[in-house]
Short mmCIF file of C-alpha atoms in Angstrom, two decimals:
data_model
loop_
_atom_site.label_atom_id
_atom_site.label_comp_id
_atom_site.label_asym_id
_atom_site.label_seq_id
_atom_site.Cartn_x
_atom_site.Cartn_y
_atom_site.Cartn_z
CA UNK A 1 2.37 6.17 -2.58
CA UNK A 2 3.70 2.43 -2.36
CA UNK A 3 4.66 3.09 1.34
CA UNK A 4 1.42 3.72 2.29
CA UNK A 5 0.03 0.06 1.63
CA UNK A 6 2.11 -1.55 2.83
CA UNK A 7 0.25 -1.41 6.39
CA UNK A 8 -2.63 -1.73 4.71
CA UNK A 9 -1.58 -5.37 3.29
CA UNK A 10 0.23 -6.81 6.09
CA UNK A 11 -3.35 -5.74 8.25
CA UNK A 12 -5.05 -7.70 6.08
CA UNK A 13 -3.09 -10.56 5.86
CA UNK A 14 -3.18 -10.74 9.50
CA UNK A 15 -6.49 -10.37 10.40
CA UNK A 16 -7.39 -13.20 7.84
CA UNK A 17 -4.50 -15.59 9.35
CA UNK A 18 -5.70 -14.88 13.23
CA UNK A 19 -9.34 -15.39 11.74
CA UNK A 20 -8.14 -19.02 10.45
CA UNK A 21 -5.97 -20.16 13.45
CA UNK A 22 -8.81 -19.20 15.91
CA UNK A 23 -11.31 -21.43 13.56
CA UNK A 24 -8.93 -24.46 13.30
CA UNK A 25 -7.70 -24.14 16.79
CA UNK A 26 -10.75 -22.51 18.73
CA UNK A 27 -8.32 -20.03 20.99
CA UNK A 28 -11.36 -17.36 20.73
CA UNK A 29 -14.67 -16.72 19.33
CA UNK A 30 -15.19 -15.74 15.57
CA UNK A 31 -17.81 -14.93 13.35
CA UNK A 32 -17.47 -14.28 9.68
CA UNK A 33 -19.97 -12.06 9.13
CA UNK A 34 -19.13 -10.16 11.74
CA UNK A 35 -15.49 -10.23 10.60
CA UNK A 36 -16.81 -9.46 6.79
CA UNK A 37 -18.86 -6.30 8.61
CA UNK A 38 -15.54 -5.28 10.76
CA UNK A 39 -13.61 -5.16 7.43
CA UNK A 40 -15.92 -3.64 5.67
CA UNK A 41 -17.11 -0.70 7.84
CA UNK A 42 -14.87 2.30 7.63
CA UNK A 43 -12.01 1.37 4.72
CA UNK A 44 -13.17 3.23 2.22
CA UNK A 45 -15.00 6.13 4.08
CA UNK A 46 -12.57 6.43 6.93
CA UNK A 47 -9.60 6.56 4.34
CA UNK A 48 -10.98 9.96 2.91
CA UNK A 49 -11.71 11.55 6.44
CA UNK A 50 -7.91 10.24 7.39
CA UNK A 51 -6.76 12.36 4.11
CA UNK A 52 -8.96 15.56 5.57
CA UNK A 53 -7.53 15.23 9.12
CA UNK A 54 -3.99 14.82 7.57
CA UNK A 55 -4.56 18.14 5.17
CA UNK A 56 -5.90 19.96 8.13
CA UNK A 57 -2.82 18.79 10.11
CA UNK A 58 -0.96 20.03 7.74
CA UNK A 59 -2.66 23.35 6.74
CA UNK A 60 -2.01 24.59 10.60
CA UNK A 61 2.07 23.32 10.87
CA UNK A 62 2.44 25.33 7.80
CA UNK A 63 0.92 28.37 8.57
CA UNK A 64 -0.11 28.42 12.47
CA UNK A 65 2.94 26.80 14.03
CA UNK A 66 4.39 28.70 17.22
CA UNK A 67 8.00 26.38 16.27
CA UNK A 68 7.85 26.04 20.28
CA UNK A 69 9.77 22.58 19.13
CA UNK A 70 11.97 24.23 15.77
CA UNK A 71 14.82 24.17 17.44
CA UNK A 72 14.57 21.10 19.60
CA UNK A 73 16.72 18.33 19.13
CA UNK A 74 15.03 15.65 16.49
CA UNK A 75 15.42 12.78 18.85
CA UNK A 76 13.55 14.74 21.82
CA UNK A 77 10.95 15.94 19.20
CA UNK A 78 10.48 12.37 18.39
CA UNK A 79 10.34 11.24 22.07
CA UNK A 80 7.61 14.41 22.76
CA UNK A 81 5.42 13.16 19.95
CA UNK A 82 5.50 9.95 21.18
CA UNK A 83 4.06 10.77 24.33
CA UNK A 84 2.02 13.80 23.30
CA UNK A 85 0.09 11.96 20.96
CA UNK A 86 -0.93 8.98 22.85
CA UNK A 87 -1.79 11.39 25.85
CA UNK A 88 -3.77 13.26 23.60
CA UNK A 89 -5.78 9.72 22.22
CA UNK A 90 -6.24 9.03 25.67
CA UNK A 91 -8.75 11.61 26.16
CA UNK A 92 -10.09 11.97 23.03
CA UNK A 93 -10.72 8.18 23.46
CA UNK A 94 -12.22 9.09 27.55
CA UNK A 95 -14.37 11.85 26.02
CA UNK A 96 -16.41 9.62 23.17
CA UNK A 97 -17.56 7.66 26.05
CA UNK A 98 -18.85 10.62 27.75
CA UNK A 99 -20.73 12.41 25.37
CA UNK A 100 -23.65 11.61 23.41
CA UNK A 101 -22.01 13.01 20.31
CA UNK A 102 -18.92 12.02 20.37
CA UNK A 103 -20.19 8.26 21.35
CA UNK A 104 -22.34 8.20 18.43
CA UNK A 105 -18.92 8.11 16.02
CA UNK A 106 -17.51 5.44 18.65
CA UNK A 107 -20.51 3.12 19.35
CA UNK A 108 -19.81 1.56 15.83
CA UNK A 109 -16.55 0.25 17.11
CA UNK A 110 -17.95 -1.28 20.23
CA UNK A 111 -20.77 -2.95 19.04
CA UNK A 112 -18.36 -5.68 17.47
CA UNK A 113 -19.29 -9.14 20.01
CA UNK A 114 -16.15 -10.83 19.23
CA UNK A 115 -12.66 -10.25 20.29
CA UNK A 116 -10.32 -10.69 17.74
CA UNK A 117 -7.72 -8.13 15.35
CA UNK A 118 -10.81 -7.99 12.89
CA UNK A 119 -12.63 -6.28 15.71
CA UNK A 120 -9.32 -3.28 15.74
CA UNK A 121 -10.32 -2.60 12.54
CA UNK A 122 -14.28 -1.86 12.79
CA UNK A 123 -14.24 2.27 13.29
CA UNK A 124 -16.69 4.77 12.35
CA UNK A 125 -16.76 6.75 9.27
CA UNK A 126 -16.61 9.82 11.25
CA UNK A 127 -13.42 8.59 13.92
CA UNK A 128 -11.08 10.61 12.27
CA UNK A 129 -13.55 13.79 11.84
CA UNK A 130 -13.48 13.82 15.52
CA UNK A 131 -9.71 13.55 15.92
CA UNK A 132 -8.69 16.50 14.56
CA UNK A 133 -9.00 18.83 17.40
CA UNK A 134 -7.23 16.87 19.74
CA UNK A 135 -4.09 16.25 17.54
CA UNK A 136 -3.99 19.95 16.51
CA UNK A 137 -2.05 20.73 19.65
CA UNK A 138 1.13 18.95 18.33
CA UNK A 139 0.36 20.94 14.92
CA UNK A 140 0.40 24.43 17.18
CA UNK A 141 3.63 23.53 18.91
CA UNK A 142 5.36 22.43 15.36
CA UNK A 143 5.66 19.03 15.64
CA UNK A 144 6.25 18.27 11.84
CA UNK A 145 3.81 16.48 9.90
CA UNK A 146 5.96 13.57 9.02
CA UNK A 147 7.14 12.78 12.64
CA UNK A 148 3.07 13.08 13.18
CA UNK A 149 2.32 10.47 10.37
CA UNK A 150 4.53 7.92 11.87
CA UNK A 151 4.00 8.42 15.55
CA UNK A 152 -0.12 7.63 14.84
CA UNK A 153 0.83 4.69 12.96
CA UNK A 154 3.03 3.22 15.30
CA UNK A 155 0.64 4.09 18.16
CA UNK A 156 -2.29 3.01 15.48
CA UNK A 157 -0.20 -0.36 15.41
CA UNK A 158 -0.21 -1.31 18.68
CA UNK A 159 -4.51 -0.60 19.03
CA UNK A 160 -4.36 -2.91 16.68
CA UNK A 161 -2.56 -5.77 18.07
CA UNK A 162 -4.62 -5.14 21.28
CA UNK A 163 -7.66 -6.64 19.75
CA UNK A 164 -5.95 -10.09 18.83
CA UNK A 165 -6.83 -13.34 20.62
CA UNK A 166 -4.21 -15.27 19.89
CA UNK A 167 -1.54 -12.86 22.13
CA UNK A 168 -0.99 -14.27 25.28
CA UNK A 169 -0.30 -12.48 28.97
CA UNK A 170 2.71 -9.97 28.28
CA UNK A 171 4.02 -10.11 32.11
CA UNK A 172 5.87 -6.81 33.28
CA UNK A 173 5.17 -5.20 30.07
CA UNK A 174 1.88 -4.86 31.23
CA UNK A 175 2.97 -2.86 33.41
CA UNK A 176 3.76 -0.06 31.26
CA UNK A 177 2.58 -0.96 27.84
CA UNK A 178 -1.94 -1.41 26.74
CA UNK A 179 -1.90 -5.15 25.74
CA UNK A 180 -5.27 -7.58 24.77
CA UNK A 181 -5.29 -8.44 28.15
CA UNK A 182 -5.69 -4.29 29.44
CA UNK A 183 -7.83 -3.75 26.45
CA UNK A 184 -10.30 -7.31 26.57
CA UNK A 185 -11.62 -4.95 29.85
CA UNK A 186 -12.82 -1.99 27.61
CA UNK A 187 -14.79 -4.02 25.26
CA UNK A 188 -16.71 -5.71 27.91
CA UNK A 189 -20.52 -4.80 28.16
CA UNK A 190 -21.73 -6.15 31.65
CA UNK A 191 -21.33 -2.91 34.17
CA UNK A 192 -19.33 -0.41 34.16
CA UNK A 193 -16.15 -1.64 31.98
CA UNK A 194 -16.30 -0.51 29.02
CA UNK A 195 -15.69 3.49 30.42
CA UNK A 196 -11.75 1.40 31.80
CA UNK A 197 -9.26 1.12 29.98
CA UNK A 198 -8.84 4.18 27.64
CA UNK A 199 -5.19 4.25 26.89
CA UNK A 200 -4.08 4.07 23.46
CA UNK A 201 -0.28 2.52 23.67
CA UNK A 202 0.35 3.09 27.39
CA UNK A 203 -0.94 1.65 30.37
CA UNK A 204 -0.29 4.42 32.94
CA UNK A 205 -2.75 6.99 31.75
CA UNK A 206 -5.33 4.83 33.24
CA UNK A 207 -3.87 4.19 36.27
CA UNK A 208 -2.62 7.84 36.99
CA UNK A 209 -6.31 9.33 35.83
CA UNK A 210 -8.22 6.84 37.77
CA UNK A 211 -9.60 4.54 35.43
CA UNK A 212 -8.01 1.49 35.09
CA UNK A 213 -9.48 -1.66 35.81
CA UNK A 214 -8.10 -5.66 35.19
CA UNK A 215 -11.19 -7.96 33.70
CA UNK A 216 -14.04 -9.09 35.87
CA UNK A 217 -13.92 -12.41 37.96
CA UNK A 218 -17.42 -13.71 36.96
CA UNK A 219 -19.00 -14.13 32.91
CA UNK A 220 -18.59 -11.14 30.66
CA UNK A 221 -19.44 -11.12 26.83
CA UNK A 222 -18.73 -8.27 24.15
CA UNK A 223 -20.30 -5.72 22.92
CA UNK A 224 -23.14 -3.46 23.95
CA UNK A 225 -26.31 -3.55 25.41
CA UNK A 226 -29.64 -2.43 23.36
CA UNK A 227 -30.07 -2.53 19.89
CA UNK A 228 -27.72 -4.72 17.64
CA UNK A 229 -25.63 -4.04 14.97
CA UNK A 230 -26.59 -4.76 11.68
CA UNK A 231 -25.07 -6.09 8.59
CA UNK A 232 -25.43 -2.66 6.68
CA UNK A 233 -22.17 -0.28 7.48
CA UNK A 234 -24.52 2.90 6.35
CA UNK A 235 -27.10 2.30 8.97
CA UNK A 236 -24.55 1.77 11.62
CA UNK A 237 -22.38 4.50 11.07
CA UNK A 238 -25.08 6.54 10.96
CA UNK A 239 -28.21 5.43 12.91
CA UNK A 240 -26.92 7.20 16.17
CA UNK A 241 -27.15 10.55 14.82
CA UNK A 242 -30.43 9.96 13.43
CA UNK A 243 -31.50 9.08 16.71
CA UNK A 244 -29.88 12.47 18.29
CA UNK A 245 -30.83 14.38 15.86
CA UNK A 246 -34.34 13.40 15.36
CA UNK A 247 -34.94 12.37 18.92
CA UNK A 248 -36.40 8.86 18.59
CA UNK A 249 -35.11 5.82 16.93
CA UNK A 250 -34.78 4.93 12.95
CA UNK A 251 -37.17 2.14 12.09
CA UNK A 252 -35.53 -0.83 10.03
CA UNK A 253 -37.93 -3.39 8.68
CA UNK A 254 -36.29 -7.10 9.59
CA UNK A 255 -36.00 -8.25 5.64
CA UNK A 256 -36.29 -11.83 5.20
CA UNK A 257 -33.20 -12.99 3.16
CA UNK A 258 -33.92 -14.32 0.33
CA UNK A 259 -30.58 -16.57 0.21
CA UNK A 260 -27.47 -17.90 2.43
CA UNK A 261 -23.49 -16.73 0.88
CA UNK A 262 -21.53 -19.48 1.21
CA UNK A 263 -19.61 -17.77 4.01
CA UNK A 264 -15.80 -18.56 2.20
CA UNK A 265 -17.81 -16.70 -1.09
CA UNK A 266 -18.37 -14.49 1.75
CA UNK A 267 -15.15 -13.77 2.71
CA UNK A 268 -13.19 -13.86 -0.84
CA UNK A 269 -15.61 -11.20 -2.14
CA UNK A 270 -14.57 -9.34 1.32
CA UNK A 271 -10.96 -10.14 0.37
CA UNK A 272 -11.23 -9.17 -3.09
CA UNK A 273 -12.95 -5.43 -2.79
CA UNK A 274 -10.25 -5.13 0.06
CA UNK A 275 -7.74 -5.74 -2.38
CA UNK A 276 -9.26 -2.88 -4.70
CA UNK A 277 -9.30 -0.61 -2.04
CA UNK A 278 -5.36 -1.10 -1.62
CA UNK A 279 -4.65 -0.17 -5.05
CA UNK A 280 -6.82 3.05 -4.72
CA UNK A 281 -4.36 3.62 -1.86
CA UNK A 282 -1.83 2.90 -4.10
CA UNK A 283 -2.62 5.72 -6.47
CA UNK A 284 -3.76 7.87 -4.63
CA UNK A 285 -2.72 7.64 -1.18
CA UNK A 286 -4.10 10.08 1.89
CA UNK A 287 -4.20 13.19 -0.56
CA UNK A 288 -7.71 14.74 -2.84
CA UNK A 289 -5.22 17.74 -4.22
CA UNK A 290 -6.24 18.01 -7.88
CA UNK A 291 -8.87 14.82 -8.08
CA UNK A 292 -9.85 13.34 -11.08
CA UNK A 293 -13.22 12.48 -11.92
CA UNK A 294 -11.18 9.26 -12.59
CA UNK A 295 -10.27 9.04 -8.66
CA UNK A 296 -14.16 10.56 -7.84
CA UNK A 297 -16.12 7.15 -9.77
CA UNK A 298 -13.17 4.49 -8.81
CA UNK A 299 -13.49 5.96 -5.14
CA UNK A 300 -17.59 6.30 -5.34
CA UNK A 301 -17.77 2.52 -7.23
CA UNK A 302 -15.76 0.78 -3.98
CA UNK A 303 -17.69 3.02 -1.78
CA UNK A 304 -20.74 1.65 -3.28
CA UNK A 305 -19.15 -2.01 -2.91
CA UNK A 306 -19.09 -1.83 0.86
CA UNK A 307 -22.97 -1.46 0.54
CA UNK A 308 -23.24 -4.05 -1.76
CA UNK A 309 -21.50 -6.75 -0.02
CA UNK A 310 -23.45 -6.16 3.26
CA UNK A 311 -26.40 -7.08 0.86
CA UNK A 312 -24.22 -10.06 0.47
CA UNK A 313 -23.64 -10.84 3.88
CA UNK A 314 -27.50 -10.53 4.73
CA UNK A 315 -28.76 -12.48 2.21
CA UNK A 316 -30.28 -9.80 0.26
CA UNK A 317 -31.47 -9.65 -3.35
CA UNK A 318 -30.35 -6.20 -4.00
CA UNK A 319 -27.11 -6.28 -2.84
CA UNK A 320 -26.90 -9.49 -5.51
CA UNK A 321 -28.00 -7.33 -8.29
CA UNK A 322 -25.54 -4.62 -7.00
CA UNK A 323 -22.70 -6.35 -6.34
CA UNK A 324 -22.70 -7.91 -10.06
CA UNK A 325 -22.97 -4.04 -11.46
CA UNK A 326 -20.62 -2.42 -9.58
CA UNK A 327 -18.21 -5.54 -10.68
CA UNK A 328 -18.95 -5.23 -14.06
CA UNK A 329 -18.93 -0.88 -13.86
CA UNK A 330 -15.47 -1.50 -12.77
CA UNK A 331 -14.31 -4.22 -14.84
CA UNK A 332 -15.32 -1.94 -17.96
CA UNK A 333 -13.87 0.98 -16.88
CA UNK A 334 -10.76 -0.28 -15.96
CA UNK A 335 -10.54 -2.42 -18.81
CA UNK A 336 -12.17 -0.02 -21.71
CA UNK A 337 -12.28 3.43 -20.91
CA UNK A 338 -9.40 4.07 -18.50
CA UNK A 339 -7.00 0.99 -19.96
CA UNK A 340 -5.62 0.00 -16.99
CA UNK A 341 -3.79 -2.69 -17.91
CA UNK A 342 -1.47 -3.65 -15.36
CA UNK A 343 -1.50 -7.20 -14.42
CA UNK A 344 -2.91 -6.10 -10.75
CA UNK A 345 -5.69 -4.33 -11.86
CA UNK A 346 -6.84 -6.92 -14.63
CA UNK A 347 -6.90 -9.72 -12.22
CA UNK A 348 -8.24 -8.48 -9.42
CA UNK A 349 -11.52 -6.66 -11.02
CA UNK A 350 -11.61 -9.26 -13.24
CA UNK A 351 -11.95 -11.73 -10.80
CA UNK A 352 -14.09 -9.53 -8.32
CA UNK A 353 -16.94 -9.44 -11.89
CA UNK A 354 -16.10 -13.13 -12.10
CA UNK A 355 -17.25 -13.78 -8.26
CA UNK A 356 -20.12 -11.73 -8.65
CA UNK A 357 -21.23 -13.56 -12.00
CA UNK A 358 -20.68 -16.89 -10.22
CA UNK A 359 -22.95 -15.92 -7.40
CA UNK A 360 -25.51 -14.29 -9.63
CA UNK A 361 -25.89 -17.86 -11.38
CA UNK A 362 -26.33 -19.34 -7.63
CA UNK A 363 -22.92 -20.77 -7.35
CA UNK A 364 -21.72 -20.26 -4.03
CA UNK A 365 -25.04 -19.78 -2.39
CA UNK A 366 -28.24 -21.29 -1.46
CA UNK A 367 -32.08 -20.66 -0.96
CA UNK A 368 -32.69 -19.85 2.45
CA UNK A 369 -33.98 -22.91 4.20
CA UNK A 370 -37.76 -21.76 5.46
CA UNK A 371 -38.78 -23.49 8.77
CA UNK A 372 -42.21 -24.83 8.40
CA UNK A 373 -44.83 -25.34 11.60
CA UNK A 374 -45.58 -29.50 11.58
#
């Protein structure tokens, strides 16, 4: 499965380097928990919902296909797909702003208040739940699975790059092609913007359907309006359905933190369960076919690390104590009961339970500084 991380790492590395140049250089707004939070919200979860829509792709080309493209040349079945599929994103994308549902997968995405590549990587859980039945189209006509697999992460790609601040105006490419400049428009929350803009990869979609629109002449921020986001990537992947499901808002107490994260501690702990992650990829890649309990606790113990290191981020006492045991968990089983011993795997847990013992013993954080009346 090396072929699969390989995205995965140079995503990272690029998100960190645009999140450095824009500190030391100020050429757009950053915030690092925000960025920690962005990084942290779907890797894990959304990585096993990607596997289901991928088996699900593949469950109707095998056995539902009408081969209306078997005996199509390859290079027009690539140029169909290429087409098709962002066509297809383009109103999957116009119909989670338009119903409640649907928007309450999405919302997680836009609630990001800072423009940047860390923000193309904030998604929902649930994003590719939703995508299935829009892509199954290409499955029906026979568009292979493989050709599938690389046409969504080319056009996944380019979404990508479309939330960097560093990427200047693109001229006449703009024409045809969704840059940061089209796609700046979508995220902003004053009026009526952020239902502009839907195209994926290309540009024309909006203009053709009616809904394309170049960014506003007077002050805009990011984000959206009404409640905010908070650190936790549970409660805001899922507060939206509790709220259609229940019919009234879920009540989170404001905790006091109890302590400030060095926000470079911050980050390498983000950096370091990120890492992780990629060598679950590694393993296993998109598939769940014949899963180990092996796969089940690594998979459940990073899953449980995203939690943990939104404790982190908000200055919580829990996610302190949880970090350190899910460290240690996986430092043990790794080094003990599964004997992992590759040189990967011993470093990087190793120094994941290391960061989480220094913190523990108060290195790389402070008490939180209480204001008092004079």
């Amino acid at each position: 499965m090396n072929e699969l991380t390989f995205p995965i790492i140079f995503m990272l590395l690029v998100v960190t380097l645009e999140g450095v140049i824009i500190v030391k250089t100020q050429k757009g707004s950053i915030s690092w928990q925000e960025w920690v939070f962005n990084l942290n919200s779907g890797h894990i979860m959304l990585w096993l919902f990607r596997g289901l829509e991928l088996f699900c792709y593949g469950f109707v080309v095998s056995h539902f296909s009408l081969g209306v493209v078997d005996h199509w040349p390859i290079a027009l079945v690539w140029i169909f797909t290429l087409f098709a599929w962002d066509f297809g994103f383009y109103w999957l994308h116009r119909l989670h702003h338009k119903f409640r549902l649907l928007w309450a997968v999405h919302v997680v995405h836009h609630q990001g208040e800072h423009f940047n590549l860390s923000l193309g990587v904030r998604n929902s859980w649930y994003s590719s739940l939703t995508s299935i039945p829009f892509f199954m189209v290409l499955a029906l006509l026979g568009v292979p699975l493989d050709i599938f697999i690389t046409i969504s992460i080319l056009h996944y790609s380019i979404q990508f790059f479309n939330h960097s601040a560093l990427i200047p105006h693109l001229g006449w490419w703009e024409k045809i092609m969704v840059t940061p400049l089209h796609h700046r428009v979508h995220h902003v929350k004053e009026g009526h913007y952020s239902n502009r803009n839907f195209g994926g990869s290309f540009i024309f979609w909006d203009k053709w359907f009616g809904t394309f629109s170049a960014l506003p002449d007077t002050e805009y921020h990011y984000g959206i309006k009404g409640e905010p986001a908070t650190e936790n990537p549970f409660i805001d992947n899922n507060r939206p359905f509790w709220r259609i499901f229940k019919g009234k808002p879920l009540s989170i107490k404001q905790k006091v933190s109890q302590y400030q994260i060095n926000q470079w501690q911050l980050v390498l702990g983000t950096l370091l369960l990120f890492t992780l992650v990629i060598g679950y990829v590694y393993l296993y890649g998109y598939g769940y076919q014949g899963t180990t309990l092996q796969q089940v606790i690594l998979f459940v113990l990073l899953a449980l690390g995203t939690l943990a290191l939104s404790g982190l981020s908000d200055g919580s006492t829990t996610g302190l104590w949880s970090w350190f045991t899910i460290a240690s968990i996986l430092f043990v089983c790794v080094l003990f009961i599964w004997q992992w011993l590759s040189p990967f795997w011993l470093i990087f847990t190793a120094a994941l339970w290391l960061h989480s013992l220094l913190l523990l013993f108060g290195i790389g954080r402070q008490p939180k500084q209480v204001k008092h009346a004079s």
